[in-house]
Structures are given as structure tokens and as C-alpha cells.
Coordinates of C-alpha atoms in Angstrom, one line a residue:
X1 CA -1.1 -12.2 9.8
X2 CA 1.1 -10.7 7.0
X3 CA 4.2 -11.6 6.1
X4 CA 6.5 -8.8 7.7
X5 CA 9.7 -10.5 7.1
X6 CA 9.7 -11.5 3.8
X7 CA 11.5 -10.0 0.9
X8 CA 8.9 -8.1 -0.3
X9 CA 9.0 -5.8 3.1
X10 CA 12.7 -5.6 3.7
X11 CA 14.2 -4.6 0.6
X12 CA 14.8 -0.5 0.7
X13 CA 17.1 0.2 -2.1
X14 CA 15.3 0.0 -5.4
X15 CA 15.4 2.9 -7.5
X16 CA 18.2 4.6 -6.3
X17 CA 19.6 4.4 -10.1
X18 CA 17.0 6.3 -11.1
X19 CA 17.9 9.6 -9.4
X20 CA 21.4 9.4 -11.5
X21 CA 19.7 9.8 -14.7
X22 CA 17.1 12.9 -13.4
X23 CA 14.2 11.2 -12.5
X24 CA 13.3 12.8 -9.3
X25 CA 13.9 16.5 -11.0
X26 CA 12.1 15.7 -13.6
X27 CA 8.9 14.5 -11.7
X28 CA 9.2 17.1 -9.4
X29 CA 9.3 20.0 -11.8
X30 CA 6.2 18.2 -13.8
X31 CA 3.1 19.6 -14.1
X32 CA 0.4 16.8 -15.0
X33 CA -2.4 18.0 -17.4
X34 CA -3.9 15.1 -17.0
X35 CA -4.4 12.7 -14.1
X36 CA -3.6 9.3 -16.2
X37 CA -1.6 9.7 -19.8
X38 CA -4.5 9.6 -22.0
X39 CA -4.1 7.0 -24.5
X40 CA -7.4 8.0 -26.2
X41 CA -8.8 5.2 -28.3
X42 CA -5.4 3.0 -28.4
X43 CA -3.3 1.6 -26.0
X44 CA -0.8 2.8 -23.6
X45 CA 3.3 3.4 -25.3
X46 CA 5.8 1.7 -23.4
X47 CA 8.4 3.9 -22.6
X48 CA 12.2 3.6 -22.2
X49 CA 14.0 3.2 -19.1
X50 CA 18.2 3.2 -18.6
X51 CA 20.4 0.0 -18.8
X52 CA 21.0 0.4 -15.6
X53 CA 17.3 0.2 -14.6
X54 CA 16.7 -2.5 -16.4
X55 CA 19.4 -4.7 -15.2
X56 CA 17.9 -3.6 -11.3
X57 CA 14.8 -5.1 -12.0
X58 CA 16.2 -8.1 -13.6
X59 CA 18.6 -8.5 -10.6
X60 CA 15.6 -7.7 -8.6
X61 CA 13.4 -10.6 -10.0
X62 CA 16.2 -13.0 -9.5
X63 CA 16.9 -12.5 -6.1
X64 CA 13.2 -12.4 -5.1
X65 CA 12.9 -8.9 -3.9
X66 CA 9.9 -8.4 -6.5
X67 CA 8.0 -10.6 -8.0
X68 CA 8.5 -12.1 -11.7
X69 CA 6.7 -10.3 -14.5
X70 CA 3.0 -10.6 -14.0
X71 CA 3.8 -12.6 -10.7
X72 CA 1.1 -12.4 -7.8
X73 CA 1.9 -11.8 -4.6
X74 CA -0.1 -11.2 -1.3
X75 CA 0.1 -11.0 2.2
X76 CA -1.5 -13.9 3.6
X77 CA -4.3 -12.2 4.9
X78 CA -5.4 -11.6 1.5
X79 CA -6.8 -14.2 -1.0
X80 CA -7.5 -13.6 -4.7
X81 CA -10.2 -15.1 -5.6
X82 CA -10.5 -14.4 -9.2
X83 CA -9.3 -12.2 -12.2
X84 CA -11.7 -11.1 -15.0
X85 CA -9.5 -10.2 -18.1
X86 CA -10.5 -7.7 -20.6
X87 CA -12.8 -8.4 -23.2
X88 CA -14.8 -6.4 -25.8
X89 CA -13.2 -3.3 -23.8
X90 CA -9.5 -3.1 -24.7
X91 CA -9.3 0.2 -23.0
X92 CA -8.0 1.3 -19.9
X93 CA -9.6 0.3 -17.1
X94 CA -10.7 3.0 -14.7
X95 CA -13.4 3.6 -11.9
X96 CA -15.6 1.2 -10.3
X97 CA -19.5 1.6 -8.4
X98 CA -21.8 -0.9 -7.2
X99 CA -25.4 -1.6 -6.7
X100 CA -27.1 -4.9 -5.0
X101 CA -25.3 -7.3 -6.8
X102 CA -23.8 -5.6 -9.3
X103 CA -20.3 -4.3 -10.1
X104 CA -19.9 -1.5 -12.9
X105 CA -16.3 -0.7 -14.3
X106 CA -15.4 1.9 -16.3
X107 CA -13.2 1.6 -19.3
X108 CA -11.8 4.2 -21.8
X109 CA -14.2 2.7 -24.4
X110 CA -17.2 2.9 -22.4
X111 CA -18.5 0.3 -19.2
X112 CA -19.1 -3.4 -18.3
X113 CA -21.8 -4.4 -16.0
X114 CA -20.7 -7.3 -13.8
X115 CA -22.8 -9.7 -11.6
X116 CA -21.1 -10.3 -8.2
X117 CA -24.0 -12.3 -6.7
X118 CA -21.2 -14.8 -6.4
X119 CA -18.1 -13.1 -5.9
X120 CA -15.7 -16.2 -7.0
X121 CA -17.1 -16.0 -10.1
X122 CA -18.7 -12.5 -11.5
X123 CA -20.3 -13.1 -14.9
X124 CA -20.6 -9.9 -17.4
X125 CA -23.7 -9.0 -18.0
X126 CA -23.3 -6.1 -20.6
X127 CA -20.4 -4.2 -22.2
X128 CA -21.8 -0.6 -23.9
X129 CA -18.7 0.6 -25.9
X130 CA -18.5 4.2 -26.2
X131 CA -15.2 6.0 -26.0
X132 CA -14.1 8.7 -24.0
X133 CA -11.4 9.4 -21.8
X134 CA -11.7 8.4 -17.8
X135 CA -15.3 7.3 -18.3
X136 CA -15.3 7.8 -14.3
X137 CA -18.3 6.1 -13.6
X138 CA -21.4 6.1 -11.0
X139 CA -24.8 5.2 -10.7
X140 CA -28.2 6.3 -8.1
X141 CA -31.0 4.3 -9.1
X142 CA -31.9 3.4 -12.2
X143 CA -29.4 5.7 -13.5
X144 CA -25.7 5.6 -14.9
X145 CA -23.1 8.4 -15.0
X146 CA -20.1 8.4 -17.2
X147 CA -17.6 11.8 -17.5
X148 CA -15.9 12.1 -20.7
X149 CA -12.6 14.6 -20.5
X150 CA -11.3 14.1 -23.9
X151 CA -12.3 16.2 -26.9
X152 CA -15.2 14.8 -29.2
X153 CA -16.7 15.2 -32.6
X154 CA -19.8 14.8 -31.0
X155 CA -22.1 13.8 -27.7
X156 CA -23.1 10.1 -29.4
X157 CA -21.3 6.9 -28.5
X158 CA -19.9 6.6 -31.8
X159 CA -17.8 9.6 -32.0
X160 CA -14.2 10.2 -32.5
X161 CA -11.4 12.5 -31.5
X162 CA -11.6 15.9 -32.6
X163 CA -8.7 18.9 -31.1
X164 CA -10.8 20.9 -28.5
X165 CA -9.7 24.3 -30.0
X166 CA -12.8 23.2 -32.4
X167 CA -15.7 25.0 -31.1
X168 CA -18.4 22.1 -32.1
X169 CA -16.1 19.7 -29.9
X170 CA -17.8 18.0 -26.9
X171 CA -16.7 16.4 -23.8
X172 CA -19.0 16.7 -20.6
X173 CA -21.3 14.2 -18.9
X174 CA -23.4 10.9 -20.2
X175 CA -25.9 9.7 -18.5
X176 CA -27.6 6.1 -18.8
X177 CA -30.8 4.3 -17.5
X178 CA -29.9 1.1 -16.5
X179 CA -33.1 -0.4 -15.3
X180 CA -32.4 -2.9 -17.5
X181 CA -29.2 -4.0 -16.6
X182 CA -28.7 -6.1 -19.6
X183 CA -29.4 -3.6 -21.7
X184 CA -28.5 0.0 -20.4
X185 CA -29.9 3.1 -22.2
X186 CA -28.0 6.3 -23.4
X187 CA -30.8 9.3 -22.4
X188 CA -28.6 12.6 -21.6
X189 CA -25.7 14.2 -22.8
X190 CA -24.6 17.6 -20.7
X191 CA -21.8 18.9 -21.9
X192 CA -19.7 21.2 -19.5
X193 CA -16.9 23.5 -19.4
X194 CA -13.2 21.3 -19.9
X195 CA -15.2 18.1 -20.1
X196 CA -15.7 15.9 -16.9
X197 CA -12.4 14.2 -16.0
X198 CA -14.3 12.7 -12.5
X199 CA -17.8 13.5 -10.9
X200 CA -19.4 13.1 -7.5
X201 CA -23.0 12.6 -6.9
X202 CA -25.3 13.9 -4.3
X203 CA -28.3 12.3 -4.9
X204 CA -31.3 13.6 -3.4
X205 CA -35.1 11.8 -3.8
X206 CA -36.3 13.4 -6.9
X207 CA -32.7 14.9 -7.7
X208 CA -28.9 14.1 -8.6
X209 CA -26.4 16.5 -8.3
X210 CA -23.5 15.9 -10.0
X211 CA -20.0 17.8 -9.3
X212 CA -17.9 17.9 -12.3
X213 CA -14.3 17.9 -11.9
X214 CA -12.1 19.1 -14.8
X215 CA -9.1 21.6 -15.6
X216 CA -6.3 22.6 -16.9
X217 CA -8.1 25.7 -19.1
X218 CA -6.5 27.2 -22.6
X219 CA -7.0 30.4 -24.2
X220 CA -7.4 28.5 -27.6
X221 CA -10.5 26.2 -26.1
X222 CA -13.3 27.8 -27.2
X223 CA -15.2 25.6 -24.5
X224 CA -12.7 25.4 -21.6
X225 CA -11.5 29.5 -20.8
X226 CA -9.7 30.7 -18.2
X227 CA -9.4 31.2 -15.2
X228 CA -11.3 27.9 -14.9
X229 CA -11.4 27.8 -10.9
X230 CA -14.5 26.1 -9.7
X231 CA -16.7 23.2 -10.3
X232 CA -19.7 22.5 -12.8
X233 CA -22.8 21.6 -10.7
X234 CA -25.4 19.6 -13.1
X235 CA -29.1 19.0 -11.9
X236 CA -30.6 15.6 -13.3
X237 CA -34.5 14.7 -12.4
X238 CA -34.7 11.4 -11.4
X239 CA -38.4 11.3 -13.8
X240 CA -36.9 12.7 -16.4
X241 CA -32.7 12.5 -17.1
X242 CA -33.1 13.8 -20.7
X243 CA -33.8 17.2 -19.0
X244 CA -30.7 17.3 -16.8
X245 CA -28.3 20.4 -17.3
X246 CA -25.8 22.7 -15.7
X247 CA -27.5 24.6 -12.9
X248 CA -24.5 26.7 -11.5
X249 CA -20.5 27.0 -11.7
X250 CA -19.3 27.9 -8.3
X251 CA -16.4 29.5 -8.0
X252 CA -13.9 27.7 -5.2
X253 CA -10.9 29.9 -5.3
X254 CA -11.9 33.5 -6.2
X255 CA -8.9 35.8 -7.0
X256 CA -8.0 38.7 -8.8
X257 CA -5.2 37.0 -11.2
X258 CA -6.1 35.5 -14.3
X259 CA -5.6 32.2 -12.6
X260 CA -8.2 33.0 -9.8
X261 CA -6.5 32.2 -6.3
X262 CA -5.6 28.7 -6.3
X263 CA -1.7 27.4 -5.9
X264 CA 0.0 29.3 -8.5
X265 CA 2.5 26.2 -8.6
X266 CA 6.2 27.1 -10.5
X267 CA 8.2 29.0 -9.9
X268 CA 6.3 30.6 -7.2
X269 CA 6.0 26.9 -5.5
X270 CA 8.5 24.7 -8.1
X271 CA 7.0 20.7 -8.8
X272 CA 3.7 21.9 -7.8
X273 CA 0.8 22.0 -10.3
X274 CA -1.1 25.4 -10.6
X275 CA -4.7 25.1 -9.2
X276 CA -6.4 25.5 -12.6
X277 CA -9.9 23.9 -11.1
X278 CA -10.2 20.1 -9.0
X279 CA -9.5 16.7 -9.9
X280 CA -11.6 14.9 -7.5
X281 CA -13.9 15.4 -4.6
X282 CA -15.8 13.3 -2.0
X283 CA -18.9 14.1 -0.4
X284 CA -20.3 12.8 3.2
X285 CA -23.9 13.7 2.8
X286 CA -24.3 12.9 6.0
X287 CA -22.5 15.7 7.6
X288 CA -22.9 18.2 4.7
X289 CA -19.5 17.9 4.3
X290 CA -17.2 17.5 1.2
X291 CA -13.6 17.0 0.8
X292 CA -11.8 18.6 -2.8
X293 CA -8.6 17.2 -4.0
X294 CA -8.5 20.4 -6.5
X295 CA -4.2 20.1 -8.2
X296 CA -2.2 22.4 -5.8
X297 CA -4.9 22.7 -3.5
X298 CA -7.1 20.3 -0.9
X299 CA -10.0 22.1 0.5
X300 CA -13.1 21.1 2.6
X301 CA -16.3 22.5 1.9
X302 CA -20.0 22.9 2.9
X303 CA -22.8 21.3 0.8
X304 CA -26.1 22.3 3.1
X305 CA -27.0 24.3 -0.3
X306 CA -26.4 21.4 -2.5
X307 CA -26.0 23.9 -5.6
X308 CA -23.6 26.0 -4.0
X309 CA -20.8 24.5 -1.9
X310 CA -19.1 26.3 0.1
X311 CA -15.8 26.5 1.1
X312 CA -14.5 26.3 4.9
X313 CA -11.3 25.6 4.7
X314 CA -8.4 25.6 2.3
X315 CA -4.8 24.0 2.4
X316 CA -1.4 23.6 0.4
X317 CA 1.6 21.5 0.8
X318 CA 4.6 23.0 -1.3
X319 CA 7.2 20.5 -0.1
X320 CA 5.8 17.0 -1.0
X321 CA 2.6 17.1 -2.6
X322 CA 2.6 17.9 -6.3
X323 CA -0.6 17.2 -7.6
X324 CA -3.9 16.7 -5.0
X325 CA -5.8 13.7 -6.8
X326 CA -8.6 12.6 -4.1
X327 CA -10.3 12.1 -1.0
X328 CA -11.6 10.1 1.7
X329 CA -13.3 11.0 4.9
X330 CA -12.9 8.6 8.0
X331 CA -16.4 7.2 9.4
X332 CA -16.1 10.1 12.3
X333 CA -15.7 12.7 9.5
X334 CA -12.5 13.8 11.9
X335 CA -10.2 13.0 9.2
X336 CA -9.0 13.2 5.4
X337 CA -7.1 11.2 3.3
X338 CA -5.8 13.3 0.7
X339 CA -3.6 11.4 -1.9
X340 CA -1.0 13.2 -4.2
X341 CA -0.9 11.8 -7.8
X342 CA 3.1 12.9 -8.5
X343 CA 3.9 12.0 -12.0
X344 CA 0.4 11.9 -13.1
X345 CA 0.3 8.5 -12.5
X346 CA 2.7 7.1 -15.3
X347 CA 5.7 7.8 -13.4
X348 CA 8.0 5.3 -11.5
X349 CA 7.6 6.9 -7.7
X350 CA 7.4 4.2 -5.5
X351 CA 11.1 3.9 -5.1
X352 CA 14.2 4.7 -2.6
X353 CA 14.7 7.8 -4.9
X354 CA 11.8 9.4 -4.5
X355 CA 11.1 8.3 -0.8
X356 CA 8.8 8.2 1.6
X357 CA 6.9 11.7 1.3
X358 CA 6.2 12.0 -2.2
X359 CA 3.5 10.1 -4.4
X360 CA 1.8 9.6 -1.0
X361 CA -1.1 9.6 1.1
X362 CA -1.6 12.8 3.7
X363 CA -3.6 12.5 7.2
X364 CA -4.9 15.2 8.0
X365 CA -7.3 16.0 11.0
X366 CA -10.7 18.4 11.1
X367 CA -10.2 19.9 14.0
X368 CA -13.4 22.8 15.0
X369 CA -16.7 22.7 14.5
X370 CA -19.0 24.1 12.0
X371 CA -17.9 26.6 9.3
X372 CA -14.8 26.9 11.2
X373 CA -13.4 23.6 10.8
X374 CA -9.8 23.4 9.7
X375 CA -7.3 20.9 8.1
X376 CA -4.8 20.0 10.1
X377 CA -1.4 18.0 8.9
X378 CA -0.5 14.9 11.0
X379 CA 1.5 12.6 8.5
X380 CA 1.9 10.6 5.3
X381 CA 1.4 7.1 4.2
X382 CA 2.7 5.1 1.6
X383 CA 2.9 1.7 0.9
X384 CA 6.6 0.0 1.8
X385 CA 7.2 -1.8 -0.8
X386 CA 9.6 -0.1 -3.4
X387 CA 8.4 -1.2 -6.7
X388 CA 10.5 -1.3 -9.9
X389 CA 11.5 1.6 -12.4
X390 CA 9.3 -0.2 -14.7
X391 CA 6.1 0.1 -12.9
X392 CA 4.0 3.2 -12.5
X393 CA 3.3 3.6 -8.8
X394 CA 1.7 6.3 -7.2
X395 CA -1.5 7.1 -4.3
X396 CA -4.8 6.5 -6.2
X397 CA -8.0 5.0 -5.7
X398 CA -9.0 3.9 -2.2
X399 CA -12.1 3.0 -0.1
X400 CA -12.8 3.0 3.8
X401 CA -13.4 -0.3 5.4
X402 CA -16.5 -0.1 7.6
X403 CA -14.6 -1.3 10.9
X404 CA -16.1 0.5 13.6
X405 CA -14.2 2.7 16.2
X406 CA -11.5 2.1 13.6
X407 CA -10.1 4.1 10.7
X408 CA -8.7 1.6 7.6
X409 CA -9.0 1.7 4.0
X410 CA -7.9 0.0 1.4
X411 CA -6.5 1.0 -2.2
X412 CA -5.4 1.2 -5.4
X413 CA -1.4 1.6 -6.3
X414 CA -0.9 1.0 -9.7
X415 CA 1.6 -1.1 -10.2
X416 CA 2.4 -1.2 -6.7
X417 CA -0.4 -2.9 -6.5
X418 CA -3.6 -3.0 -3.2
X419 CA -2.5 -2.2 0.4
X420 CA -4.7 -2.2 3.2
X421 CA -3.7 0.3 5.6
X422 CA -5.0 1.9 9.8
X423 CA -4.7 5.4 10.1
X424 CA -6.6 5.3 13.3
X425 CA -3.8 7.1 14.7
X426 CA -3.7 9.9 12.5
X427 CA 0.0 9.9 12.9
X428 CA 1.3 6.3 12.7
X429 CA -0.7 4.5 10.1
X430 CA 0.2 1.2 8.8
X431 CA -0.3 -1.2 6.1
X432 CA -1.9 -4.4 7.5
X433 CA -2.1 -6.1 4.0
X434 CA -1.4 -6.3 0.4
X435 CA -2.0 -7.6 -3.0
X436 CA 0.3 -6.9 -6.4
X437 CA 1.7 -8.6 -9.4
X438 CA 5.3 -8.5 -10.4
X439 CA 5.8 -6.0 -13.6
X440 CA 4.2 -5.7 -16.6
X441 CA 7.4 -5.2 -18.4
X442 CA 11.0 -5.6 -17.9
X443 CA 12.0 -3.5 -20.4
X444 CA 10.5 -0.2 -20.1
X445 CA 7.8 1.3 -18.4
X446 CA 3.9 0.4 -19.6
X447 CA 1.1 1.7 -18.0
X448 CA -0.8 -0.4 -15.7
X449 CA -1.6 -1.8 -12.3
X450 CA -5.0 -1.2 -9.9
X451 CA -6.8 2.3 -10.5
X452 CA -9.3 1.8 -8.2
X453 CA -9.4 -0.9 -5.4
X454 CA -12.9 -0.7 -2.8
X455 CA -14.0 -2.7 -0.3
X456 CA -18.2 -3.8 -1.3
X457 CA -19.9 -6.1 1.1
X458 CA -17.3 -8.1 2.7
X459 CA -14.9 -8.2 -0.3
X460 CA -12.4 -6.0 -2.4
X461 CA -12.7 -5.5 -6.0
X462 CA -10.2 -3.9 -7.8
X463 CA -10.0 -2.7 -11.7
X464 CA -6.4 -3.3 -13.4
X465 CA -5.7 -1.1 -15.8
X466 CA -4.2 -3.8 -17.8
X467 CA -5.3 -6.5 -16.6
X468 CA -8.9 -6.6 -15.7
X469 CA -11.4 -7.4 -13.0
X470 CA -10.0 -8.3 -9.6
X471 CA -11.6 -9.6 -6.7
X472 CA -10.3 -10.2 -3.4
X473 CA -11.2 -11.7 -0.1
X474 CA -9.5 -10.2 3.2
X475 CA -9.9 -12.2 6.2
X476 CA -8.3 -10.1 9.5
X477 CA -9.5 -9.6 13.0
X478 CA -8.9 -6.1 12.4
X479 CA -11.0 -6.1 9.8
X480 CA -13.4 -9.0 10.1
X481 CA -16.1 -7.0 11.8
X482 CA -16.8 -5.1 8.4
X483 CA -18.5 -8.0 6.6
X484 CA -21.5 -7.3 8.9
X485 CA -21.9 -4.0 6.7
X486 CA -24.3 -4.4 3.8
X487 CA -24.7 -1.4 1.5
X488 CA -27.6 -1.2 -1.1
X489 CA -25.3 1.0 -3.5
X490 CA -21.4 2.7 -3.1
X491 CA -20.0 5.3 -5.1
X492 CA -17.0 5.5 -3.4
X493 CA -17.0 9.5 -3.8
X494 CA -20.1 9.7 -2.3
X495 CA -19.6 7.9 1.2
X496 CA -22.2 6.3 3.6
X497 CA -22.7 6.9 7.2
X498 CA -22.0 3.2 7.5
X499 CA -22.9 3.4 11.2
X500 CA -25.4 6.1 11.6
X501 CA -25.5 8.9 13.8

């Protein structure tokens, strides 16, 4: 059962300082150019916060409405197992994908290659540096696939930032053969238009297709033009990964403006980014189905043709959602979860001052059938908990929870921590569980908390930014039935039909 009375759950009043000094204007008129502040190869800057914020959260620690710096806390359905810290890596931690018994993490200076055989006590079994922003990570087989969406002197792992208005720049996709686990092989560099800031596989027998994600064009990058309104599609033989390459650049929103016709964002819709190409998107090979999370837009989209998705269905919300980060399908592949990334995720939102609305989760319903399917609103979810002006909080990461008949997920928060949550009624979910440590910082803000939480074979496994390697055990009725499900492999953006069809 989790504690519903304590603290933690009651207290509704933190952050309300922060609207008094501009916050919420200032986050709602931002438009994010990138989905995490890019600390390139150093670490995050901690930035200020008012007097009066600070003295909240002090006040807050003391009366045990949040926990104490670096504090855990849980619900007590939740156990934490075990906590891997950092080690050659200093980077940011980012993305996670798993295969048999083994957990990979990505980190702004390249990966680490866990063994979760025994999940109380994962051992690391390599660490490959090489830098690059996001290194969003996945892996189909024998092979590994890291996106790199910051500017670089070159395509090798040891090369250094360089401005992209330099034609010879590079930023694209890496790929890896990791038959050898202990020692993982760098066979494929493909570079593609703005760099790969996340990528989704759909992974065929002989083939991987890999959608690129990336945006936010300039006139001045000789390798990232406007209008810049689709995705890259790359093509990598299974045989023969040196030879993988771009195969196609669909276009998602065509329009006549120089922006194509995507969300034009401000002023025409103020504290809205402009759709300038997609930050994330999740496929369900199983229906032919995808779900884009594409800036000011969320779109669903046919992938029968593999090299040329399609899109059904397009959708905007100009009131709360500033910034459309990700996806997830429910198992019926009757629903999206679309989260919205306000602030970029270094931004304070999980407070009274921004409320309920924003920096959330959106429900929305496929309703139709076919190429006429539609998205349909039915409510928003976030997690209940206000958190500190010192701690970045915001939707991010998530993964379904293979519970059949019923819809729950769990994920990633930041600094708000990992909340388990049913949306099997699309328009009252709740959270059934939680995990989070107090703040980083007192002081001022520094970037950190869980960028990706999933749920792998009966446990959750979670990547702190700051923190490391996070592991998890749930134990609910609710949710018991899941560690029945075995998996030989999950990338979380491309999702199994855990229960057939």
C-alpha cells in the first residue's frame, strides 16, 4: 500500500514564491532548443534561486514536507535495492536499453554495459567513453546505437567540440557491435541532418531502421537548413553495419512557410515551441503504428512502409503543453501517453505555481480504425508531489508495465523522482507508487534526478542524471502479475506486444 497520508502527499503549497519573482512567465514564454541543457563535456552549472526560495526549501526540509538533501524516500510498495554511482563516465546520465541480462546506460561521454543477472547487485562490464551529447542509446542484436546531437570535430570517439556553422562538423549516428559485450566495437558512423538528439528502431530480420529525431534548424548550419520538418530514416544491414546510411527524409508536416506546417509556436501560440522537426517517437511494430512527440506537435503515424511513415493524425495543445518530448502506447494500442518537457527539463515545474496542467503527462485516446484513427484528449497526469525550487522536475522518461487488461507505467521525473501511475481510465489516472531523493542542492538549482526510469523483467531500473544506476523492486497486486513477462530485449521506444494478438 503507499503511504497516502504522509507528508510527502499532503503538502500543496511549495513554489508559490516562485511565481513572484517570474518564473511561470518566464517558462512559459521559453522555447527549449534542446531537450536537457547541454553541458557538453563538463558538468551541469548550478544556477541561482531567490532568498526567498531558498529559505522554502530549508523550511521545507525541516518540517519534513521533502526530504533532506540527497534523502530517499518511497512509497512502501517500492524497495530500492541498489544504487550504482558514476564511474569512469562523469557525464550525464541519459537513456537506458536492455538485452538478456544486460543493462546498457547511456552517458554524455559515451555507455556502460551493466550485468543484471542479479539485480541486487549489477556489476559493469565495460565503459566505452566517447562523448557526445544525449548518446540516446539502443541495441537489436549484436548491435549498439548511440545518437550524437552536439557538434563535432569529427565521427571518431575521440573528438571534440567544434560550432556547427563549420561545414566539416559532425553529429549523426554511431553504431557498435557488441557481440562481445566486454569489449564493444565502433563499425558505423552516419551522419544526418541536425545530428540525432533520440532514435527509434524498427528492426526487421536482415534490417534496422533507425528514426532520427533532431531539430531546431539555422540558416548558419551548413548541415542542419531549414525548414527541417521531418525525420532522417537510416538503413543498417544486420551482415554488414559499416554500410548503413540514410535511405530517405520524410517529410511529416509539409507546408508552404519556410517553417513547413508544424506549430508555428509565439506569438501565433505564446510558450509554445515552433515545430522545427521531432524530439521523440515510439513505434508498436506490432500494429504498424507509431506515436511522434515532434515540439509543438504530437502526431500518430503509419509505418506498413517502414521507409516512409506516414502520418494519420496530427494534434496541438496551445494551453498547457509547451514542448511535446515522448510517447507511449498502452498494450491495446487505444491510448498515448504524450509527455510535455516545459522548461526543457532544467526548470523548477513541479510546484503550486505552475500547477497541475503544465510539465505533465497527456491521455489521449485512438479512437477509429485504420488510416482514420484520431487523437482524442481525455486528461493529464502528474505526479502529486510538489518538489522544491531547487530541483528540476518535469514528464520524462517512462515505460509500460506489462499488467494485463491494465494500463500502468512507470517513470522518470527528474528530481521529482519515479512514480508509478494507472491510466486505465483514460480520465482518472493515478499514481500507485513512488521513489525520489530529497535535493541535490539547497542553494540553487543543479541538474539532476531520473532521466529514464523502465520496468525490465520484474524490476525498475532507473538512470540518475547525477547520481547513477538505480534499481528498484515494486511489489503490488496491481502490478504483481507483470513479473510473469520475460522479454529477450526492450528499447523502450520500440514497444513489444507483451501479450500477443
Amino acid at each position: 500500500m503507499i503511504l497516502l497520508n504522509d507528508a510527502r502527499t499532503r503538502r500543496r503549497h511549495l513554489g508559490v514564491a516562485a511565481a513572484a519573482v517570474g518564473l511561470l512567465a518566464a517558462l512559459l514564454t521559453a522555447h527549449p532548443a534542446v531537450a536537457t541543457p547541454d553541458p557538453g563535456d563538463g558538468t551541469a552549472a548550478r544556477d541561482d534561486v531567490s532568498a526567498s526560495a531558498r529559505a522554502e526549501v530549508r523550511d521545507a526540509i525541516a518540517s519534513g514536507e521533502i526530504p533532506g538533501q540527497d534523502e530517499v524516500v518511497h512509497s512502501a510498495n517500492i524497495k530500492h535495492l541498489t544504487n550504482i554511482p558514476k564511474d569512469a563516465l562523469p557525464g550525464t546520465n541519459s537513456d537506458l536499453a536492455f538485452q538478456g541480462r544486460y543493462a546498457f546506460a547511456g552517458n554524455y561521454d559515451g555507455f556502460r554495459i551493466f550485468d543484471i543477472s542479479n539485480p541486487k547487485a549489477p556489476k559493469t562490464v565495460a565503459q566505452v567513453l566517447c562523448p557526445g551529447s544525449q548518446n540516446d542509446i539502443s541495441v537489436s542484436g549484436n548491435l549498439l546505437f548511440l545518437s550524437t546531437d552536439s557538434s563535432r570535430s569529427d565521427s571518431s570517439c575521440n573528438s571534440t567540440t567544434q560550432p556547427a556553422t563549420e561545414k566539416s562538423s559532425w553529429e549523426g549516428m554511431k553504431v557498435f557491435d557488441i557481440s562481445d559485450k566486454k569489449n564493444p566495437k565502433y563499425v558505423a558512423a552516419v551522419e544526418t541532418a541536425c545530428g540525432s538528439h533520440t532514435h527509434s528502431l524498427v528492426p526487421e530480420r536482415k534490417n534496422v531502421y533507425i528514426y532520427v529525431s533532431s531539430y531546431s534548424p539555422s540558416a548558419t548550419y551548413p548541415d542542419c537548413q531549414p525548414p527541417h520538418d521531418g525525420i532522417s530514416v537510416i538503413k543498417v544491414p544486420r551482415s554488414h553495419p559499416e554500410k548503413a546510411a540514410v535511405v530517405g527524409f520524410p517529410v511529416l508536416f509539409p507546408g508552404d512557410g519556410p517553417d513547413g506546417g508544424g506549430n508555428p509556436g509565439g506569438p501565433t501560440n505564446p510558450g509554445v515551441s515552433k515545430t522545427t522537426g521531432c524530439h521523440d517517437i515510439t513505434v508498436l511494430p506490432s500494429q504498424d503504428l507509431a506515436a511522434g512527440a515532434c515540439m509543438g506537435d504530437g502526431i500518430l503515424l503509419s509505418i506498413k512502409d517502414p521507409e516512409h511513415p506516414k502520418v494519420i493524425d496530427q494534434v496541438q495543445d496551445n494551453v498547457n503543453f509547451a514542448f511535446w518530448h515522448s510517447a507511449t502506447f498502452n498494450q491495446k494500442a487505444d491510448k498515448v501517453v504524450f509527455t510535455d518537457e516545459l522548461g526543457g527539463g532544467g526548470a523548477a515545474t513541479c510546484n503550486a505555481a505552475i500547477g497541475p496542467n503544465r510539465g505533465a503527462d497527456g491521455i489521449y485516446d485512438i479512437v477509429g480504425r485504420g488510416d482514420h484513427r484520431k487523437l482524442v484528449f481525455r486528461s493529464y497526469y502528474k505526479i502529486p508531489r510538489h518538489q522544491a525550487d531547487t530541483e528540476n522536475c518535469v514528464a520524462h522518461n517512462g515505460s509500460l508495465i506489462p499488467v494485463k487488461g491494465k494500463d500502468i507505467m512507470v517513470q522518470a521525473w527528474y528530481q521529482g523522482g519515479v512514480s508509478v501511475w494507472d491510466f486505465t481510465d483514460s480520465s482518472k489516472p493515478k499514481e500507485i507508487g513512488y521513489f525520489e531523493r530529497g535535493p541535490l542542492a539547497t542553494d540553487g538549482l543543479v541538474v539532476g534526478g531520473s532521466w529514464s526510469a523502465y520496468y525490465y523483467n520484474g524490476y525498475i531500473y532507473s538512470n540518475d542524471i547525477a547520481k547513477g544506476f538505480d534499481v528498484l523492486k515494486l511489489s503490488d497486486r496491481r502490478t504483481d502479475p507483470a513479473a510473469r513477462i520475460r522479454v529477450d530485449e526492450l528499447n523502450v521506444q520500440t514497444q513489444p506486444d507483451y501479450f500477443g494478438r
